[in-house]
Coordinates of C-alpha atoms in Angstrom, one line a residue:
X1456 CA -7.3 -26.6 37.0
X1457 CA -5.3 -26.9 39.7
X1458 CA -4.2 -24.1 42.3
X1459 CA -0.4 -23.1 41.5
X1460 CA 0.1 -22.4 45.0
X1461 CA -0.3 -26.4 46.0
X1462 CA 1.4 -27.8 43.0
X1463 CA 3.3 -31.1 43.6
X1464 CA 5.8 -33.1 41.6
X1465 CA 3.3 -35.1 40.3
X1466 CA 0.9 -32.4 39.3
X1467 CA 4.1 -30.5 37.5
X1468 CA 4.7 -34.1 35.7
X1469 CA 0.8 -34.2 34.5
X1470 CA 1.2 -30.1 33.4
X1471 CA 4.0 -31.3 31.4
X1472 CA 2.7 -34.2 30.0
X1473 CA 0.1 -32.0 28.9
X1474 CA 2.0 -29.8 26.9
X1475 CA 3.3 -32.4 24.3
X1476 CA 2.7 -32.4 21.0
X1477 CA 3.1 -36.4 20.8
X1478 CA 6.1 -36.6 18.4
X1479 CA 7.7 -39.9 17.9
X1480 CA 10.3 -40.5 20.5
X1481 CA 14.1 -41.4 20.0
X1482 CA 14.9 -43.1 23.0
X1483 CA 12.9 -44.2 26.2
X1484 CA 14.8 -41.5 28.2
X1485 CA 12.3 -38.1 28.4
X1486 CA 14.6 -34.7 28.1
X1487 CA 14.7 -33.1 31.7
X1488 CA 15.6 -29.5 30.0
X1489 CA 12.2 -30.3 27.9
X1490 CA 10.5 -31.2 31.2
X1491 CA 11.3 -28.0 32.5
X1492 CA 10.4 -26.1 29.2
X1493 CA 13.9 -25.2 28.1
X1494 CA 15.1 -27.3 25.8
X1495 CA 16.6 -25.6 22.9
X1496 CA 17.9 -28.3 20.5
X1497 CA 16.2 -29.2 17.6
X1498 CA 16.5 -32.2 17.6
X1499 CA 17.1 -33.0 20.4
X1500 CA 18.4 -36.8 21.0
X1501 CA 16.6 -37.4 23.9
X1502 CA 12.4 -38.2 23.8
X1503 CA 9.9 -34.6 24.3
X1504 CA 7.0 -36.5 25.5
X1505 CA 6.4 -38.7 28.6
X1506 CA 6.4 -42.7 28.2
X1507 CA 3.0 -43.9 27.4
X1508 CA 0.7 -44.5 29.9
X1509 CA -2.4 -47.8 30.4
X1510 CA -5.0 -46.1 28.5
X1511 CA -8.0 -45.2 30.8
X1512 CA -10.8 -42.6 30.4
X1513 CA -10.8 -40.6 33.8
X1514 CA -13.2 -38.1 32.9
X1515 CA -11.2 -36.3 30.8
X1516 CA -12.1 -37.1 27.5
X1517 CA -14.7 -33.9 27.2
X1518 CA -12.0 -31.6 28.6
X1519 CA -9.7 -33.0 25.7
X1520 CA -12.8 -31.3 23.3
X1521 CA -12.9 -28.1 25.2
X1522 CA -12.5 -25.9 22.0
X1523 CA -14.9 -22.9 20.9
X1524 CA -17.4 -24.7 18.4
X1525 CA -19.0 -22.9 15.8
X1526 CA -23.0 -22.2 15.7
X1527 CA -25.2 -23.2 13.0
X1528 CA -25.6 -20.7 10.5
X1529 CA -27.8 -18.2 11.1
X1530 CA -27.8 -14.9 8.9
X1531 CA -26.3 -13.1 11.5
X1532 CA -23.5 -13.7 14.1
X1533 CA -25.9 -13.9 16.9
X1534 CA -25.2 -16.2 20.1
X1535 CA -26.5 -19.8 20.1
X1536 CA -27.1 -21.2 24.0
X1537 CA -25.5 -24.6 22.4
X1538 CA -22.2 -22.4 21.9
X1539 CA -19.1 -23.1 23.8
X1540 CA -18.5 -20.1 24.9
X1541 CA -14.9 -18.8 26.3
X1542 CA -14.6 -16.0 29.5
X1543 CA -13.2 -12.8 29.0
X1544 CA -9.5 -12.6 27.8
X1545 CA -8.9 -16.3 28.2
X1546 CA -8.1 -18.7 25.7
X1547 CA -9.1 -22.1 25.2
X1548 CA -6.6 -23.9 23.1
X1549 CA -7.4 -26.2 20.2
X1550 CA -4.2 -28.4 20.5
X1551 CA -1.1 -29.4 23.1
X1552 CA 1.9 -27.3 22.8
X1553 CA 5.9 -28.5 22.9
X1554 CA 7.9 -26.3 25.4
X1555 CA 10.7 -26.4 22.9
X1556 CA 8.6 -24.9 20.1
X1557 CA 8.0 -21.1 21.5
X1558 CA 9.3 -19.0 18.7
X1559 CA 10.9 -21.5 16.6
X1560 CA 10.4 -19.9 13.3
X1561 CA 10.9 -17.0 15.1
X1562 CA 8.4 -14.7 12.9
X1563 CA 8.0 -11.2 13.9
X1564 CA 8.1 -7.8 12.5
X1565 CA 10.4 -8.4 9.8
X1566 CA 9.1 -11.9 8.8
X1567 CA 8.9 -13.1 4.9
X1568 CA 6.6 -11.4 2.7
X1569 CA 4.9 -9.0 5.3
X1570 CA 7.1 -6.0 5.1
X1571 CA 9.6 -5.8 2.5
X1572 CA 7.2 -7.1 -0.2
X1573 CA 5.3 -4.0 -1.5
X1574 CA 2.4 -6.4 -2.5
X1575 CA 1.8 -6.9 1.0
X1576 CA 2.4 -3.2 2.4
X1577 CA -0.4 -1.2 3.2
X1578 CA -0.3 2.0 1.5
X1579 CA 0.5 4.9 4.3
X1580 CA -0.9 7.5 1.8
X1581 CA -4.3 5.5 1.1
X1582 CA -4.3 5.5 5.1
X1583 CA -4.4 9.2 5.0
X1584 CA -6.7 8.9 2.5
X1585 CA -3.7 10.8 0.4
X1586 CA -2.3 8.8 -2.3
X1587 CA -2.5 10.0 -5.9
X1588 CA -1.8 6.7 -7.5
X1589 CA -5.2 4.9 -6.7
X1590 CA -5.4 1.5 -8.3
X1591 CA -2.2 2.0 -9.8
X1592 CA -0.2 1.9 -6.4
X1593 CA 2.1 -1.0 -6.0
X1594 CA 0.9 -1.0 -2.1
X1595 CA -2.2 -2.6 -0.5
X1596 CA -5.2 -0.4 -0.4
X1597 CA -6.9 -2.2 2.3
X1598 CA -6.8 -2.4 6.2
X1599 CA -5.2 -5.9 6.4
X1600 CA -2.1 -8.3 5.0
X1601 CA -3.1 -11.4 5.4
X1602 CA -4.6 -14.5 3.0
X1603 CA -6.0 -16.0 6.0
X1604 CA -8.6 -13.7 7.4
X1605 CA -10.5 -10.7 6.1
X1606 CA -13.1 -7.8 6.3
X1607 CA -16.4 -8.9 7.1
X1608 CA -17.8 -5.1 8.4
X1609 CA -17.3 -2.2 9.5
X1610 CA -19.5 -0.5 11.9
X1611 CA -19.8 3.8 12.1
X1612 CA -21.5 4.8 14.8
X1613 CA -18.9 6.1 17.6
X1614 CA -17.7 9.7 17.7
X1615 CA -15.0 10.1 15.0
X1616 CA -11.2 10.1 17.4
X1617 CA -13.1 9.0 20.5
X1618 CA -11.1 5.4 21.1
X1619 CA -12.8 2.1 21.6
X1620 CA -11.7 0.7 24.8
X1621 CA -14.0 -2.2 25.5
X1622 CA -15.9 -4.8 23.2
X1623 CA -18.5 -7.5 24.8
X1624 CA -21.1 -10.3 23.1
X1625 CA -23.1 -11.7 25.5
X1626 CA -24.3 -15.1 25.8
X1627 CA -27.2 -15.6 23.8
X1628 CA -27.5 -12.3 22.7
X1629 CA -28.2 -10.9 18.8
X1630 CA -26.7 -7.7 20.3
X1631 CA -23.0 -6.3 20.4
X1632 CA -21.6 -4.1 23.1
X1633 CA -19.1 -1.2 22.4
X1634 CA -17.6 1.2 25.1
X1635 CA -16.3 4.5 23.9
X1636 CA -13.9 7.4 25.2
X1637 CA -16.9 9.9 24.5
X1638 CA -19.2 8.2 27.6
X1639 CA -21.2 5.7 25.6
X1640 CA -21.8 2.5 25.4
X1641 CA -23.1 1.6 21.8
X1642 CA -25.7 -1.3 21.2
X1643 CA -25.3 -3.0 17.7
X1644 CA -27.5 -5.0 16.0
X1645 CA -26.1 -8.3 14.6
X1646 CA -28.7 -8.5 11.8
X1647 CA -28.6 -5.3 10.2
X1648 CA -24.8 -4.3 11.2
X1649 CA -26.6 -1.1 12.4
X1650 CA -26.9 0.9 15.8
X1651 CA -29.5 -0.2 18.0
X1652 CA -28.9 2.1 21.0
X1653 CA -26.7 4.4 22.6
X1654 CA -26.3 4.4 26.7
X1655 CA -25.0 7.3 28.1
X1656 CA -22.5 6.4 30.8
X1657 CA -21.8 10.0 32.4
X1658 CA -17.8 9.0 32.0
X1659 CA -15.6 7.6 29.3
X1660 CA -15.2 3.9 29.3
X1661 CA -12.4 2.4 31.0
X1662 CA -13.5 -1.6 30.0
X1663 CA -16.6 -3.7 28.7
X1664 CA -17.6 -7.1 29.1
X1665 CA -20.6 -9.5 29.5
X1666 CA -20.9 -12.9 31.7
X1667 CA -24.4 -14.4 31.4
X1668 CA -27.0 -11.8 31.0
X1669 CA -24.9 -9.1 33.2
X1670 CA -22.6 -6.7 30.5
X1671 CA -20.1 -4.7 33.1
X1672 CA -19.1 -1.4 32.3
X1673 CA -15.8 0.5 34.0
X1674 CA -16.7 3.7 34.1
X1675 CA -15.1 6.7 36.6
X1676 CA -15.4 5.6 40.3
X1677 CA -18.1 3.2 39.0
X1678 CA -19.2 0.2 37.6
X1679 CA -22.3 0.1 35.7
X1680 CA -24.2 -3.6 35.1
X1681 CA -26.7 -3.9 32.6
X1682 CA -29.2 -7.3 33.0
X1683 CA -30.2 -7.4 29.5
X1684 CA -32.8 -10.6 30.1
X1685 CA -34.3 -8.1 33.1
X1686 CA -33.3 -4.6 32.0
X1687 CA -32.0 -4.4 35.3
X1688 CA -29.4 -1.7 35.7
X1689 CA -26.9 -1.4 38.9
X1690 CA -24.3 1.5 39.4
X1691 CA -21.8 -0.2 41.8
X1692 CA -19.8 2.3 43.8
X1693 CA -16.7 2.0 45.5
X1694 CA -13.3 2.5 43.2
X1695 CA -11.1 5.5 42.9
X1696 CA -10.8 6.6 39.4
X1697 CA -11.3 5.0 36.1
X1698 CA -11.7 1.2 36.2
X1699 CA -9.1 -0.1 34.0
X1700 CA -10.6 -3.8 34.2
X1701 CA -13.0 -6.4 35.0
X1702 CA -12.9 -9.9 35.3
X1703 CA -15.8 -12.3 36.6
X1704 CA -15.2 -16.0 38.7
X1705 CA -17.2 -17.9 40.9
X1706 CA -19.8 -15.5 41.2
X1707 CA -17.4 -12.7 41.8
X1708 CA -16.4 -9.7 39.8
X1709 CA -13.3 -8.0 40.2
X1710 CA -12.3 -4.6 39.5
X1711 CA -8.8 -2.8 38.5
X1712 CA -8.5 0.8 39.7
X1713 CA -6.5 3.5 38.6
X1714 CA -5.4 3.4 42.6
X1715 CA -3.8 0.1 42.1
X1716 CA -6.9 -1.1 43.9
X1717 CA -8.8 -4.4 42.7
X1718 CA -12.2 -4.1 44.4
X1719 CA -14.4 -7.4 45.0
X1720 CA -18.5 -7.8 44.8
X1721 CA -20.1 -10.9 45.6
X1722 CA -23.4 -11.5 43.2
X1723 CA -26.5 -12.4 46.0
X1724 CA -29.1 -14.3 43.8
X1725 CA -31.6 -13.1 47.1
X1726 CA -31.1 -9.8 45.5
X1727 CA -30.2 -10.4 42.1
X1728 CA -27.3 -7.9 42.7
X1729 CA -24.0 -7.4 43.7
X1730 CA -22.4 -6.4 47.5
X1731 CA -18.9 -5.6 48.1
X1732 CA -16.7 -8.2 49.2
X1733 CA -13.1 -7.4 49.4
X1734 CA -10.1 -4.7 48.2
X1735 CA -7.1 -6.4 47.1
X1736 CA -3.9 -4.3 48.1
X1737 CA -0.3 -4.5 46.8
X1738 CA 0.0 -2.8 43.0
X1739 CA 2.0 0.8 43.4
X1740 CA -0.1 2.2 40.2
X1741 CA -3.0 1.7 38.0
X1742 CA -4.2 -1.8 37.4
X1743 CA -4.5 -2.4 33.4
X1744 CA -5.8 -5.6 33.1
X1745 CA -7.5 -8.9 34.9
X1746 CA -7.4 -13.0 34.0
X1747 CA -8.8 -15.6 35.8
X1748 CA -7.2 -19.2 35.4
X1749 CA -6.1 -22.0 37.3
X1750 CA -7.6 -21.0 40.5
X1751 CA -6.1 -17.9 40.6
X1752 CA -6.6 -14.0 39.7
X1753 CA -3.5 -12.4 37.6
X1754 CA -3.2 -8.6 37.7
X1755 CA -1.2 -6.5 35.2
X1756 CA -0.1 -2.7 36.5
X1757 CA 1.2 0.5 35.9
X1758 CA 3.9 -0.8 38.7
X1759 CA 5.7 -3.6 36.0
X1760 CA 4.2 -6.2 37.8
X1761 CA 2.2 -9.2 37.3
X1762 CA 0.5 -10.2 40.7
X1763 CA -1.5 -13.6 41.8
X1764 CA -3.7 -13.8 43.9
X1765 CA -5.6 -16.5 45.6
X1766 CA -9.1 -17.1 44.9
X1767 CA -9.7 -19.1 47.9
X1768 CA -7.7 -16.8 50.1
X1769 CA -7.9 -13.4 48.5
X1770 CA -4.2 -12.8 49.2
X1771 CA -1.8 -12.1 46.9
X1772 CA 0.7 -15.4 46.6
X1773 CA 3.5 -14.3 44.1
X1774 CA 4.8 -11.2 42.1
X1775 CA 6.8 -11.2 38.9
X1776 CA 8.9 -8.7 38.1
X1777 CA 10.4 -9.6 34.4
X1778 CA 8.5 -7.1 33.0
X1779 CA 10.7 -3.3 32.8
X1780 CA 7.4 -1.2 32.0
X1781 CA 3.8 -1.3 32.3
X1782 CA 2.2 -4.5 32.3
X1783 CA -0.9 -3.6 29.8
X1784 CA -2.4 -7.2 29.1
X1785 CA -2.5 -11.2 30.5
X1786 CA -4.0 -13.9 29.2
X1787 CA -4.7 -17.9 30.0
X1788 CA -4.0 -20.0 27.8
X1789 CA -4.2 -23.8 29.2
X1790 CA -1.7 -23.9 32.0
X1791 CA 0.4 -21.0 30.5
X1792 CA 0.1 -17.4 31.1
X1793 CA 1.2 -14.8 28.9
X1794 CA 1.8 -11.7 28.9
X1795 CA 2.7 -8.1 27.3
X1796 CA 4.0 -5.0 28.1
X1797 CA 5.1 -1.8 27.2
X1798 CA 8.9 -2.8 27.6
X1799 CA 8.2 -4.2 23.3
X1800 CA 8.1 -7.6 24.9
X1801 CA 5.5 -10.7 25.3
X1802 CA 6.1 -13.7 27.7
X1803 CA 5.1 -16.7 27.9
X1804 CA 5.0 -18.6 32.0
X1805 CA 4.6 -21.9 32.9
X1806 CA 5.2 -24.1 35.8
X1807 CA 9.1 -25.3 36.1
X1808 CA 10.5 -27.9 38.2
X1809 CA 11.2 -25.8 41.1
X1810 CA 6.9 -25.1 41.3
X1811 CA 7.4 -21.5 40.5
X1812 CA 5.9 -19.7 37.5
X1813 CA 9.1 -18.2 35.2
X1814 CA 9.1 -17.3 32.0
X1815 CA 10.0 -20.0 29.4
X1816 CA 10.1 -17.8 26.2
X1817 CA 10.4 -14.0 25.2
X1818 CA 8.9 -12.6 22.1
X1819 CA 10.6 -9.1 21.2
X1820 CA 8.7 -6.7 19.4
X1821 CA 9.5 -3.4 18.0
X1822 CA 6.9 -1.7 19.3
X1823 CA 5.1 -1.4 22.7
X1824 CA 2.4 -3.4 23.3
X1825 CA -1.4 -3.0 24.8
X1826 CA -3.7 -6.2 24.6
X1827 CA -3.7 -9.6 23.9
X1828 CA -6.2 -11.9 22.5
X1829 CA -6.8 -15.6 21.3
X1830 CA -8.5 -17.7 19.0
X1831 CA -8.6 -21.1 17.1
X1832 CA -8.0 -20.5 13.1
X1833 CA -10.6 -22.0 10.6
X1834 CA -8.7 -25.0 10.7
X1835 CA -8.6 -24.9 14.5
X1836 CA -5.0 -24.0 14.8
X1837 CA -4.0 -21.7 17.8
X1838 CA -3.5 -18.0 16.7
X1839 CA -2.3 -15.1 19.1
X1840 CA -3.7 -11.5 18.5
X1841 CA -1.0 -8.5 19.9
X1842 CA -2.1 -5.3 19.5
X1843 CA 0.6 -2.8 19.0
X1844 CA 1.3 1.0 20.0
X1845 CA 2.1 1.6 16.2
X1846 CA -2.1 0.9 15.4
X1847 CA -1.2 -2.2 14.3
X1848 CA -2.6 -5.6 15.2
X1849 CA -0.2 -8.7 14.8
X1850 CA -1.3 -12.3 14.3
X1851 CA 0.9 -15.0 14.7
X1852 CA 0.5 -19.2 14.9
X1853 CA 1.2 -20.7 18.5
X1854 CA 3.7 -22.0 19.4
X1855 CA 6.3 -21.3 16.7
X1856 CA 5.2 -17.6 16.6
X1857 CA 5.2 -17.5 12.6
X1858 CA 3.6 -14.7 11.4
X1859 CA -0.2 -14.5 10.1
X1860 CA -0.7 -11.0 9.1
X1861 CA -1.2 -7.8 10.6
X1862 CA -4.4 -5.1 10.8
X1863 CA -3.7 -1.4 10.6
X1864 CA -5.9 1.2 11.9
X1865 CA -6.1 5.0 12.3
X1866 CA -5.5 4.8 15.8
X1867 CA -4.2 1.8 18.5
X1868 CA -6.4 -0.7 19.0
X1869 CA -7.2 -1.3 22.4
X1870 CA -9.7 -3.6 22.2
X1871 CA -9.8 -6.6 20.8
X1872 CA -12.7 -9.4 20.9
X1873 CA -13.3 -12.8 20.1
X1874 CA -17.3 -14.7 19.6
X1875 CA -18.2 -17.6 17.4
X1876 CA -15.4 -17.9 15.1
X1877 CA -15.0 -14.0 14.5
X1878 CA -13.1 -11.2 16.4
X1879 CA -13.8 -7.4 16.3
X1880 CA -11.4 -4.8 16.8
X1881 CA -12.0 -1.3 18.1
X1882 CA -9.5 1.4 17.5
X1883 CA -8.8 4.9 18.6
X1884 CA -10.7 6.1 15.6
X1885 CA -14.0 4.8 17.1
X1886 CA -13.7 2.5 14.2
X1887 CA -15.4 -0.6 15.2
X1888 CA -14.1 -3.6 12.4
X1889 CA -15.5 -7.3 12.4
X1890 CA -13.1 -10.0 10.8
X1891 CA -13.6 -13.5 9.8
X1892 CA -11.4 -16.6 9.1
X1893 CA -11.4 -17.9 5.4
X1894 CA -11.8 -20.9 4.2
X1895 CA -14.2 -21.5 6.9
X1896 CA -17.6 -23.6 6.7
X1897 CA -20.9 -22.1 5.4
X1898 CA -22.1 -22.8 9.2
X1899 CA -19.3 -20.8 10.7
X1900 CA -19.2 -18.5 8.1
X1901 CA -21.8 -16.0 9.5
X1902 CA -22.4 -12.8 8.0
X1903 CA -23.5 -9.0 9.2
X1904 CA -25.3 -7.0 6.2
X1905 CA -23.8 -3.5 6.4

């Protein structure tokens, strides 16, 4: 992908061209409004894709299949080394994406049939563990409302209250990683659904996450690396207070600080190790949370802002300041970034015709918001996951923003992760919960014995 920094009119043209969905035109005149990913009108008169092109290959016909395939089935949900395999808190999409659809069916909230409809309401009492109607209760006694995803374990392990706060699977790895508030990181086993180990940290866990053999592990004024191919363990020193998040490009991990810091290491393969590289300067307060994608790092903060930095320069390039409170996710999807916040809001940025990154479409929620995550549905269909402050997670289809269903917990769920067709949720509970698609394949559909 392209750096933003040097983007041309003819790069913006090719990002926009990208972004169609292919409907068939009205006219041979291409909407400049839909161009610049604001066109409202539906329909709109003029044509929402660019004029066809002389067919030619380019190269690019394996990026056009860049989309998380499933393994073969296995027993288990272990990693296969044939897996497509996505980075940490980006998204890969399955399909192109019209600038004019953001939110056009505008679900939310108060969509059809997920509130006001008692038989899809999950009972508060049962929540509690409280309600005296058991199977006679008009409301759902389950964790979920949905018809397109359920249950497929629940793993009890973590100290009961003691929030999850960081989720990894590692490449080619039967094993599941899951930092906890208490100071450990807890080792699952995909076969059995059952504890494998428990790694005292000596902090509580700020973030997890695995690239290659290496799972990272924020910890206070530390980050611990586990090589689980080696056994290899690093403590790598250097950041002021709890680190908040991690991210990993070009041989690089980053770093967010609860100084506002992001602190650099550089992996040496002499070594096998990691050496520190740089400190990125600018946030006012904590940074919350780290993507990587087209070229560039995006940092989320405690300050409201969103900032970019430049891999190639290490210097921060642009801040955005929509956001009114903290910034407490980002994610890549494509050429797009969004983004959520506190402020009850998520945002979705792209690449006008000025060259500047602006926000083409707000989602208002009614509750604050804390992570974002992404997947393909069973029938490969983009799907957004928002974790709410209200212990909820929402689903919703991309682009329209239709709702999907929604997960409730017994606390807010902070972490959210995505392998093979599956995503896992971890709450403030220490509930750790792992959820499948349905109507999936017998290959896809793999299964964790509890």
């Amino acid at each position: 992908m392209k750096n933003m920094k040097n983007s041309s009119a003819v790069s913006q043209k090719k990002f926009l061209t990208e972004l169609r969905l292919g409907g068939v035109p009205t006219t041979d005149i291409v909407c400049k409004h839909w161009r610049a990913g604001r066109c409202t009108k539906n329909p709109c008169p003029f044509r929402h894709s660019e004029l066809p092109q002389p067919s030619s290959n380019n190269g690019m016909g394996s990026k056009r299949s860049n989309v998380i395939q499933q393994p073969s089935h296995q027993g288990n949900f272990s990693v296969s080394d044939s897996v497509s395999r996505r980075k940490p808190n980006t998204y890969i999409r399955a399909d192109s994406t019209e600038p004019s659809k953001w939110g056009r069916d505008h679900g939310g909230p108060k969509g059809p049939g997920l509130v006001k409809d008692p038989q899809k309401t999950i009972c508060k009492y049962w929540m509690a563990e409280k309600c005296s109607f058991r199977e006679r209760c008009k409301f759902l006694h389950k964790w979920f409302v949905s018809d397109d995803f359920t249950m497929l374990a629940q793993l009890a392990g973590h100290e009961e209250k003691k929030a999850i706060t960081g989720i990894a699977f590692p490449k080619g790895s039967d094993k599941l990683y899951s930092g906890n508030k208490d100071g450990t990181l807890r080792v699952w086993d995909c076969q059995t659904g059952q504890s494998a180990a428990v790694i005292s940290v000596g902090s509580e866990v700020g973030c997890v996450i695995s690239e290659g053999p290496w799972v990272f592990v924020g910890i206070n004024n530390c980050v611990k690396a586990w090589n689980i191919q080696t056994q290899r363990e690093l403590s790598l020193s250097g950041p002021s207070g709890l680190v908040y998040a991690l991210a990993v490009e070009k041989e690089m991990l980053f770093g967010g600080t609860q100084d506002g810091s992001i602190l650099i290491w550089k992996f040496v393969a002499a070594t096998n190790g990691f050496e520190p590289a740089a400190v990125l300067k600018g946030h006012s307060a904590s940074v919350l949370t780290l993507v990587v994608g087209n070229n560039i790092l995006y940092s989320g903060s405690m300050d409201n802002t969103i900032r970019l930095w430049s891999l190639e320069t290490l210097q921060c390039i642009y801040t955005l300041t929509d956001h009114t409170s903290a910034v407490t996710s980002v994610l890549c999807w494509d050429q797009l970034l969004l983004s959520c916040s506190l402020d009850k809001t998520i945002k979705v940025w792209a690449i006008t015709e000025s060259g500047k990154l602006e926000v083409t479409y707000t989602k208002q929620e009614e509750q604050g918001l804390l992570a974002l995550s992404g997947m393909p549905d069973a029938q490969g269909k983009p799907v957004l996951m928002c974790s709410c402050n209200d212990n909820t997670v929402r689903l919703y289809d991309l682009p329209s923003f239709k709702e999907r269903g929604k997960i409730c917990a017994k606390g807010e769920i902070r972490a959210i992760h995505t392998a093979l067709g599956l995503f896992f949720t971890g709450d403030g509970n220490g509930d750790l919960k792992v959820w499948k698609w349905t109507e999936q394949s017998p290959a896809a559909a793999a299964t964790i014995q509890q």
